[in-house]
CSV table of C-alpha atoms in Angstrom, one decimal:
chain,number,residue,atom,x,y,z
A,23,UNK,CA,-20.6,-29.9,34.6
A,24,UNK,CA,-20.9,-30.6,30.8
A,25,UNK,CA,-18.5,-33.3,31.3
A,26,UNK,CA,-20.2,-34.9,34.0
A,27,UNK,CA,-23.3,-34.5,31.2
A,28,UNK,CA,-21.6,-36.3,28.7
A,29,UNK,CA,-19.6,-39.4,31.0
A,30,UNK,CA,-23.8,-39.8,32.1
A,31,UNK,CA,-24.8,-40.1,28.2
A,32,UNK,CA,-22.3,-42.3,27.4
A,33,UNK,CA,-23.0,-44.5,30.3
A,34,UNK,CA,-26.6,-44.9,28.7
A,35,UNK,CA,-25.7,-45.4,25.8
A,36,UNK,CA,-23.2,-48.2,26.5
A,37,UNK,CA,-26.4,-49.5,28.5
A,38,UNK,CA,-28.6,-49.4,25.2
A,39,UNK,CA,-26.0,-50.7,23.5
A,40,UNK,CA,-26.0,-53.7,25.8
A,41,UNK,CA,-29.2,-54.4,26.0
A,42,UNK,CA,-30.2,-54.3,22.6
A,43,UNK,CA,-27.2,-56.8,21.7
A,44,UNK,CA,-28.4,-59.2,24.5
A,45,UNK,CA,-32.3,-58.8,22.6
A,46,UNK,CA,-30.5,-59.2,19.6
A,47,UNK,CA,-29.3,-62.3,21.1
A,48,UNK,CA,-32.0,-63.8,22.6
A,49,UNK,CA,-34.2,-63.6,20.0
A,50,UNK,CA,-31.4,-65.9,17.9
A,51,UNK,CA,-30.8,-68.4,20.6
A,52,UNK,CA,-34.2,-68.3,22.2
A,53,UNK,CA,-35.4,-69.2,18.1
A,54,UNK,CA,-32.5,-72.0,17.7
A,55,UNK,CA,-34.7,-74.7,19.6
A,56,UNK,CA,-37.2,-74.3,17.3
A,57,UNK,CA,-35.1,-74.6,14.2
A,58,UNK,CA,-33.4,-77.7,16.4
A,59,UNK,CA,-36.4,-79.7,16.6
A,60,UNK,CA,-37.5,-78.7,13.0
A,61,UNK,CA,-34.1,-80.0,11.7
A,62,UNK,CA,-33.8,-83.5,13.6
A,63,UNK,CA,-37.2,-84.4,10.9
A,64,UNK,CA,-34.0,-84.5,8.2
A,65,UNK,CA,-30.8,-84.8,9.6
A,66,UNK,CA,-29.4,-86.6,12.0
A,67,UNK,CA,-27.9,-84.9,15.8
A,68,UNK,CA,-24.2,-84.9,14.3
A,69,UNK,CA,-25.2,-84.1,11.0
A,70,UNK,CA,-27.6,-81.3,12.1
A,71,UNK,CA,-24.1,-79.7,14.1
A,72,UNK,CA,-21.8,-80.1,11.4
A,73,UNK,CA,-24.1,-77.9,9.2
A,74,UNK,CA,-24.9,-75.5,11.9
A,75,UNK,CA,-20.8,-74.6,12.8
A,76,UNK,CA,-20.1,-74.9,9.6
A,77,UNK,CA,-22.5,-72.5,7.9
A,78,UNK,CA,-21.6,-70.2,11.4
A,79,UNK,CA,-18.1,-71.1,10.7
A,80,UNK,CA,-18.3,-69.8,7.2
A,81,UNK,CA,-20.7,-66.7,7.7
A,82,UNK,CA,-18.2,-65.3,10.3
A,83,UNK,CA,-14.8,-65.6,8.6
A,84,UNK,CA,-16.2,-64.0,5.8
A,85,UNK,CA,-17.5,-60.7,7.7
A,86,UNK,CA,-14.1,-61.1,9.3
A,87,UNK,CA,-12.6,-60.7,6.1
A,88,UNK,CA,-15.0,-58.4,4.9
A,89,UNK,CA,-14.3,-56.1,7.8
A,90,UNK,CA,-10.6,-55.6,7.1
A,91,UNK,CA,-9.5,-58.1,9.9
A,92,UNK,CA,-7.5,-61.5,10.4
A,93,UNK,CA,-8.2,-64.8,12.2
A,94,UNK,CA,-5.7,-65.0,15.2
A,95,UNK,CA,-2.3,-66.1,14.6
A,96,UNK,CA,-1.0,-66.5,17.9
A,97,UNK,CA,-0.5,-70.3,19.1
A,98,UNK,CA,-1.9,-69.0,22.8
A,99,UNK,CA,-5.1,-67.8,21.9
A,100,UNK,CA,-6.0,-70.9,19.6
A,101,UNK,CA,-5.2,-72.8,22.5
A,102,UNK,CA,-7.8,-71.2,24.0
A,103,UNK,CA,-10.0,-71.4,21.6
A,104,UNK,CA,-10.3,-74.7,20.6
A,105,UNK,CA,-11.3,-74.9,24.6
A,106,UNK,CA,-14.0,-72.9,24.2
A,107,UNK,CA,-15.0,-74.4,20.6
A,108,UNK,CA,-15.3,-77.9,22.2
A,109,UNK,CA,-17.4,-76.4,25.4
A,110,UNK,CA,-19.3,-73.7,23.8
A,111,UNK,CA,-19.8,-75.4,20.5
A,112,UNK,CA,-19.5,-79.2,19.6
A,113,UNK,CA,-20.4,-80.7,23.0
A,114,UNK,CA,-23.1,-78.5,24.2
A,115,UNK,CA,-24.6,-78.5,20.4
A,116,UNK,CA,-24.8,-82.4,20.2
A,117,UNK,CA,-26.0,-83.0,23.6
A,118,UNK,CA,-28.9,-80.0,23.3
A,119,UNK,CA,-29.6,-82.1,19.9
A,120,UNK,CA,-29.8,-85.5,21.4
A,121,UNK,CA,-31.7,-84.3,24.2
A,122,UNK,CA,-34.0,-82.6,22.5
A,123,UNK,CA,-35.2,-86.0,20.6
A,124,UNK,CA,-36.4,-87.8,23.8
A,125,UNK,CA,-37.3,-84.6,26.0
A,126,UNK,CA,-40.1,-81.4,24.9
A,127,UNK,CA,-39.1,-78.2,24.2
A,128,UNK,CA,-41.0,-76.9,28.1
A,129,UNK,CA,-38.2,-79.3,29.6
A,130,UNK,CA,-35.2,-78.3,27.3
A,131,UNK,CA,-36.0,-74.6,28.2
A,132,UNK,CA,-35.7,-74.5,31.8
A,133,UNK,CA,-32.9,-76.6,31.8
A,134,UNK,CA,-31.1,-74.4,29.6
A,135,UNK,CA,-32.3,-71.6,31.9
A,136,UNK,CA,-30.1,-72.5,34.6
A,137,UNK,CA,-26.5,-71.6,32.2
A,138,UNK,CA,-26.5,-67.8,34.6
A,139,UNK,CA,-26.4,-69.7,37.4
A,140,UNK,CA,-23.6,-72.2,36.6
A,141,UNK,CA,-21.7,-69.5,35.0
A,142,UNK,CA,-22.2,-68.1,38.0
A,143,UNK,CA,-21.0,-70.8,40.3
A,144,UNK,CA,-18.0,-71.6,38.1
A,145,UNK,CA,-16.8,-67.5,38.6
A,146,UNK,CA,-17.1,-68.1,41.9
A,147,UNK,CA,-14.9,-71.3,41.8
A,148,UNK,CA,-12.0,-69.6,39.6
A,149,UNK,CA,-12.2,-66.3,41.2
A,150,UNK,CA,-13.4,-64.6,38.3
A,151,UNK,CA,-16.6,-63.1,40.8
A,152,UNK,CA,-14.6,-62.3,44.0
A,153,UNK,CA,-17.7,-60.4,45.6
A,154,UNK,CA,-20.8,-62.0,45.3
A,155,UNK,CA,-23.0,-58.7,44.5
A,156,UNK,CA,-26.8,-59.2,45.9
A,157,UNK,CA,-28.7,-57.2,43.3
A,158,UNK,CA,-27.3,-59.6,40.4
A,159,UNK,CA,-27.9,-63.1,42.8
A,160,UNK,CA,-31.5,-61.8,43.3
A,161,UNK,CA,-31.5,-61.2,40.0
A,162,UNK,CA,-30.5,-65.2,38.9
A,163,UNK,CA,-32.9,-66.4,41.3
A,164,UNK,CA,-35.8,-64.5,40.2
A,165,UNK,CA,-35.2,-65.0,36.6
A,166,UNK,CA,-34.5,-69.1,36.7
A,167,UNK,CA,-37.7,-69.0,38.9
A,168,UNK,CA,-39.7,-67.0,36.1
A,169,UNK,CA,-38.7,-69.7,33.5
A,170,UNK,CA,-39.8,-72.5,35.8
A,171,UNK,CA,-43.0,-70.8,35.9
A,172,UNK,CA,-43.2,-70.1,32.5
A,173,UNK,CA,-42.3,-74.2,31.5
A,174,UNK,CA,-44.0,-75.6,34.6
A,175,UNK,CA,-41.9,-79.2,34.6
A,176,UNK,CA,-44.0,-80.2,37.3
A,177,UNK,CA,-46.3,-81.1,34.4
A,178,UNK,CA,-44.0,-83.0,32.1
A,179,UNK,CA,-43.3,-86.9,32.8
A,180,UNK,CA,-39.4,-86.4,30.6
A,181,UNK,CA,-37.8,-84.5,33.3
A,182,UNK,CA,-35.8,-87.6,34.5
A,183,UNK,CA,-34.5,-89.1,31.4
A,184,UNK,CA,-31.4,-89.5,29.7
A,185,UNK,CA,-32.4,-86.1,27.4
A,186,UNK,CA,-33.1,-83.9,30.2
A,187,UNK,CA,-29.8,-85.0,31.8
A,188,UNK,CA,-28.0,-84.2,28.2
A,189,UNK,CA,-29.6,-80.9,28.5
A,190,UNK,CA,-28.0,-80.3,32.4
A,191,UNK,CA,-24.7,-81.3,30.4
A,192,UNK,CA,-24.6,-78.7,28.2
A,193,UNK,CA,-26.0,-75.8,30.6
A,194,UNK,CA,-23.0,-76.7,33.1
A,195,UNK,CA,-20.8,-77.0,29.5
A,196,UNK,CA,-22.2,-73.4,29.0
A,197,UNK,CA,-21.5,-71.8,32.4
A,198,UNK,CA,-17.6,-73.0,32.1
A,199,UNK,CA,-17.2,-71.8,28.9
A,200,UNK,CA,-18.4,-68.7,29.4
A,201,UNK,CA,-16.1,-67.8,32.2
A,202,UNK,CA,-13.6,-69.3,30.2
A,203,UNK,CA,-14.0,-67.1,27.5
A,204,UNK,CA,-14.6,-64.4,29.7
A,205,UNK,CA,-11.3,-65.1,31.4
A,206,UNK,CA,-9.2,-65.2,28.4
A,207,UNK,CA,-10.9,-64.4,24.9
A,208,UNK,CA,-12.5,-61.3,26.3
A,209,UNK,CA,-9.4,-58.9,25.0
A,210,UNK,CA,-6.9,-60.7,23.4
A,211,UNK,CA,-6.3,-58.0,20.5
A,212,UNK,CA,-8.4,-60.2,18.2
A,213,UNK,CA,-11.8,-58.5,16.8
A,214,UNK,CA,-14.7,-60.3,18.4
A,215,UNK,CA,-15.9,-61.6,15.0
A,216,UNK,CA,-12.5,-63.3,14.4
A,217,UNK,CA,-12.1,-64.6,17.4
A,218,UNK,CA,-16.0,-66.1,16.7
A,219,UNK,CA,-15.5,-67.7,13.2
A,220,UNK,CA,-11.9,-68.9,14.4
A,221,UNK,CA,-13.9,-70.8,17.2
A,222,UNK,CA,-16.4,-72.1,15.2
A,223,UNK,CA,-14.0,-73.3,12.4
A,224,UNK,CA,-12.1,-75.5,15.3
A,225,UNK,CA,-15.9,-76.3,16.3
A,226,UNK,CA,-16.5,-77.5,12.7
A,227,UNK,CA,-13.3,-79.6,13.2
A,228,UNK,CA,-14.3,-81.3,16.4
A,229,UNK,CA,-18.0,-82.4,14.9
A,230,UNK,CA,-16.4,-83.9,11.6
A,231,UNK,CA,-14.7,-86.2,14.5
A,232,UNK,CA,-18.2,-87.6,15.5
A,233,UNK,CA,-19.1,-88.0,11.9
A,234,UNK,CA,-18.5,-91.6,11.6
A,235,UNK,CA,-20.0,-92.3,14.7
A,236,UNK,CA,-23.6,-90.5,14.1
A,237,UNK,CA,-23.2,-89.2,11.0
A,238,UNK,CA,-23.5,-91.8,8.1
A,239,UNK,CA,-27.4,-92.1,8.8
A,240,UNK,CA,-29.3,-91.5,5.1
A,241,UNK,CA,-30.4,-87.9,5.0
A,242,UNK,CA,-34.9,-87.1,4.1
A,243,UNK,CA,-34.6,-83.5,2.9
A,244,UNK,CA,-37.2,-81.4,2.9
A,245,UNK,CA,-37.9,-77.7,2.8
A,246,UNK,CA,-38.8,-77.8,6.0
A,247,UNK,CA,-36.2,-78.6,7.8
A,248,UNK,CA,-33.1,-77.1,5.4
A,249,UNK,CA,-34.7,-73.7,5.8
A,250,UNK,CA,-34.6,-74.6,9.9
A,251,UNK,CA,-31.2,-76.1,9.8
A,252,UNK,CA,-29.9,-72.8,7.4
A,253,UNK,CA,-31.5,-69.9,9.8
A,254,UNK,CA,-30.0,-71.9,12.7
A,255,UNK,CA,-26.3,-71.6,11.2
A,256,UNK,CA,-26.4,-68.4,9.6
A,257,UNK,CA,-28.4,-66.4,12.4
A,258,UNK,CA,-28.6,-68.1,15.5
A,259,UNK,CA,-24.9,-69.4,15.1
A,260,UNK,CA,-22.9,-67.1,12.6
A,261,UNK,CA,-23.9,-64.1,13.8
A,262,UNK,CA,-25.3,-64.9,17.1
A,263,UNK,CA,-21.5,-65.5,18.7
A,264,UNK,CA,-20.1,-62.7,17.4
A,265,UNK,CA,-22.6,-60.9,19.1
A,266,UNK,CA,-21.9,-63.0,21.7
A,267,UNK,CA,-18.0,-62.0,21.8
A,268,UNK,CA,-18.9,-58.2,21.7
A,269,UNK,CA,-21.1,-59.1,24.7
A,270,UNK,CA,-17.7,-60.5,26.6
A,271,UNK,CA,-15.5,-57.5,25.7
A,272,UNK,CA,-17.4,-55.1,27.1
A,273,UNK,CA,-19.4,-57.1,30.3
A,274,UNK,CA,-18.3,-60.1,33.2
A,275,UNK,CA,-19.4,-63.6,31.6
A,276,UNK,CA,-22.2,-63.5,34.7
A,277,UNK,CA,-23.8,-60.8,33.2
A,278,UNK,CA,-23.1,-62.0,29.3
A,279,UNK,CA,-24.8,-65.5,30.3
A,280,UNK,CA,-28.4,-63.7,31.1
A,281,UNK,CA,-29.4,-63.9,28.1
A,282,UNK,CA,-30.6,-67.5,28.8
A,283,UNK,CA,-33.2,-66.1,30.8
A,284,UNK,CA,-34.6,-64.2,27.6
A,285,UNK,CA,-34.6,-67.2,25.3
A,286,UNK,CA,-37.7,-68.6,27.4
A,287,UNK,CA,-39.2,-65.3,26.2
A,288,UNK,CA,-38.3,-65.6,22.7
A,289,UNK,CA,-39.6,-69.2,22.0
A,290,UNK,CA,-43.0,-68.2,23.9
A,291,UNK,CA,-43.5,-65.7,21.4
A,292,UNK,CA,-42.4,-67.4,18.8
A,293,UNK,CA,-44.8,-70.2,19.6
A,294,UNK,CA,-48.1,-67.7,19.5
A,295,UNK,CA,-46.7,-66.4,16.7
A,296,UNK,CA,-46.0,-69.5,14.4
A,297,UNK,CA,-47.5,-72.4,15.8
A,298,UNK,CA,-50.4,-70.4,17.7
A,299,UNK,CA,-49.7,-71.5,21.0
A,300,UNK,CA,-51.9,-69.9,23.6
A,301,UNK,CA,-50.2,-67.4,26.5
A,302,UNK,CA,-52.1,-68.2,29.7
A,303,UNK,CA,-52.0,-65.7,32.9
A,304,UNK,CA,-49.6,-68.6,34.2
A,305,UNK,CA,-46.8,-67.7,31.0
A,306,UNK,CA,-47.4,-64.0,31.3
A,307,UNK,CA,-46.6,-63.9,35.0
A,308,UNK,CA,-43.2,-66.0,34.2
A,309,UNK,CA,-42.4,-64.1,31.5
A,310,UNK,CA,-43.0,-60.7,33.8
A,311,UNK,CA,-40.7,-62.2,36.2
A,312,UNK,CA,-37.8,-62.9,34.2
A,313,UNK,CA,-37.9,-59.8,32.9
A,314,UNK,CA,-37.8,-58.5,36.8
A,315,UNK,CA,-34.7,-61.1,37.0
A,316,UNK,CA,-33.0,-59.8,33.9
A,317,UNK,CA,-33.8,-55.8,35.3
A,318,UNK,CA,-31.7,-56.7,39.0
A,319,UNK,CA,-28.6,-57.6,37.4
A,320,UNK,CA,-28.2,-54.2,35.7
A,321,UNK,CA,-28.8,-52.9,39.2
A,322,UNK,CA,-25.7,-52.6,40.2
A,323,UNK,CA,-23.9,-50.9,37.7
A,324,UNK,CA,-26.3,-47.9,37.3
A,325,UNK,CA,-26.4,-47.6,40.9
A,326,UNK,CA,-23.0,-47.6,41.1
A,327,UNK,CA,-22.7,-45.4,38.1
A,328,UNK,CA,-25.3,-42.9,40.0
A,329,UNK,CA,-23.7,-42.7,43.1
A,330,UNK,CA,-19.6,-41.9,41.2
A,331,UNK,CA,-21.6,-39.0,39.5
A,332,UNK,CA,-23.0,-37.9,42.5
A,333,UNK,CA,-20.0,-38.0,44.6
A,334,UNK,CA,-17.9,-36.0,41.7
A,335,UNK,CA,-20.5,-32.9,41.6
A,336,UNK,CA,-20.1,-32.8,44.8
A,337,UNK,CA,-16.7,-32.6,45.3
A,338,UNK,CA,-16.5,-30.6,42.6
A,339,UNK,CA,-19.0,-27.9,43.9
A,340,UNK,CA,-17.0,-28.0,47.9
């Protein structure tokens, strides 16, 4: 009995645990559109994503290092990393930066929304998600149709434009990679935050690339936007994906990629908070509904976690 008692308590706490690392998340990413736009006032698009990987490149392989561990060695894993540092880094991060010059933030959001449903289609495709599990589905559905709420497109005239379409680029970028990763980053033997600054050195490698293509452009500092363009690679880069590795080890790259549901979330707040934007009953309702969305896709596994217990105290009283 006191074993069933403590498999339940470390169920819920692998569930806090969870959760509060996809908050932890959220509030990075959901913040990093803000420091985006705030940035692109200095820098250019490929200058603004050379700074960001490598201030994140440098922040993680120093907690790596700090933490006793190694950046991988094996030739099969890099492999595989410098996949997932030109899908989950260098592409995604320029095209998010030239979209977000020609399209608002309302537009960039719901796009971006739609990464758990790509990720989605793309384990589906590679076999990754063999049974398609309703509770979680529902819980895509209702979540990308809280964030259209919450950004109402409807109302913005940049949906069709070259931006928005930059922005559909890197959420499909996102939902491969993350699969990807899933598939064969997830437990290589590596320590999540090695396996994070190892990515985002290659990533820092792949941007230098674009340098002399977007990147010669005279830089306008001000405070401004280096504080923007400094949180956005130490925080919402740096530490956000080795967060976002831990995430991987421990749950399916469906579940992992939710978090883009709570970044709508995040940048509402952050927008009464900083820039005193107003939340109308409209926003609230979206934001109540992705937060429904977010709630069915842990469904399943306390269900399922329920009904083993169940079934065990059972046999074991027969």
């Amino acid at each position: 009995m006191f074993l069933h008692i403590n498999d339940a308590i470390v169920k819920i706490v692998g569930e806090l645990k969870t959760l509060l690392r996809l908050g932890a998340l959220a509030l990075m990413w959901g913040s990093s559109f803000l420091w985006i736009k705030i940035g692109l006032a200095a820098f250019t698009p490929v200058q603004l994503v050379l700074i960001r990987t490598a201030l994140g490149s440098a922040v993680l392989i120093g907690l790596c290092y700090a933490g006793g561990d190694r950046l991988p060695a094996d030739r099969r894993i890099w492999r595989h990393l410098l996949v997932a540092a030109l899908f989950h880094n260098a592409v995604p991060f320029l095209l998010i930066a030239v979209g977000e010059q020609t399209v608002s933030s309302g537009v960039t959001g719901v796009l971006n929304a739609t990464v758990p449903l790509w990720t989605l289609v793309m384990a589906l495709l590679v076999g990754v998600e063999r049974r398609l599990d309703p509770p979680k589905l529902a819980g895509l559905i209702v979540g990308l149709a809280g964030s259209v709420l919450i950004f109402a497109p409807w109302q913005e005239s940049d949906l069709l434009s070259w931006g928005a379409l930059a922005c559909v680029a890197a959420a499909v970028s996102y939902g491969f990679v993350y699969v990807y990763e899933g598939k064969h980053l997830s437990a290589p033997g590596s320590s999540p935050v090695a396996l994070a600054g190892a990515q985002m050195s290659a990533a820092t490698g792949f941007t230098m690339l674009a340098m002399p293509i977007g990147g010669t452009a005279p830089v306008h500092l001000s405070a401004g936007p280096v504080i923007a363009v400094l949180v956005l690679g130490v925080f919402s880069t740096g530490i956000a994906f080795a967060l976002n590795y831990r995430l991987l080890a421990t749950e399916s790259a469906v579940t992992a990629s939710v978090v883009g549901y709570l970044l709508p979330v995040v940048s509402l707040v952050l927008g009464a908070l900083v820039l005193g934007e107003s939340l109308n009953p409209r926003v609230l309702t979206g934001v109540a509904v992705v937060l429904a969305g977010v709630a069915l896709t842990r469904v399943r596994r306390r269900v399922v976690a329920q009904t083993s217990l169940r079934s065990e105290a059972q046999r074991e009283s027969s």
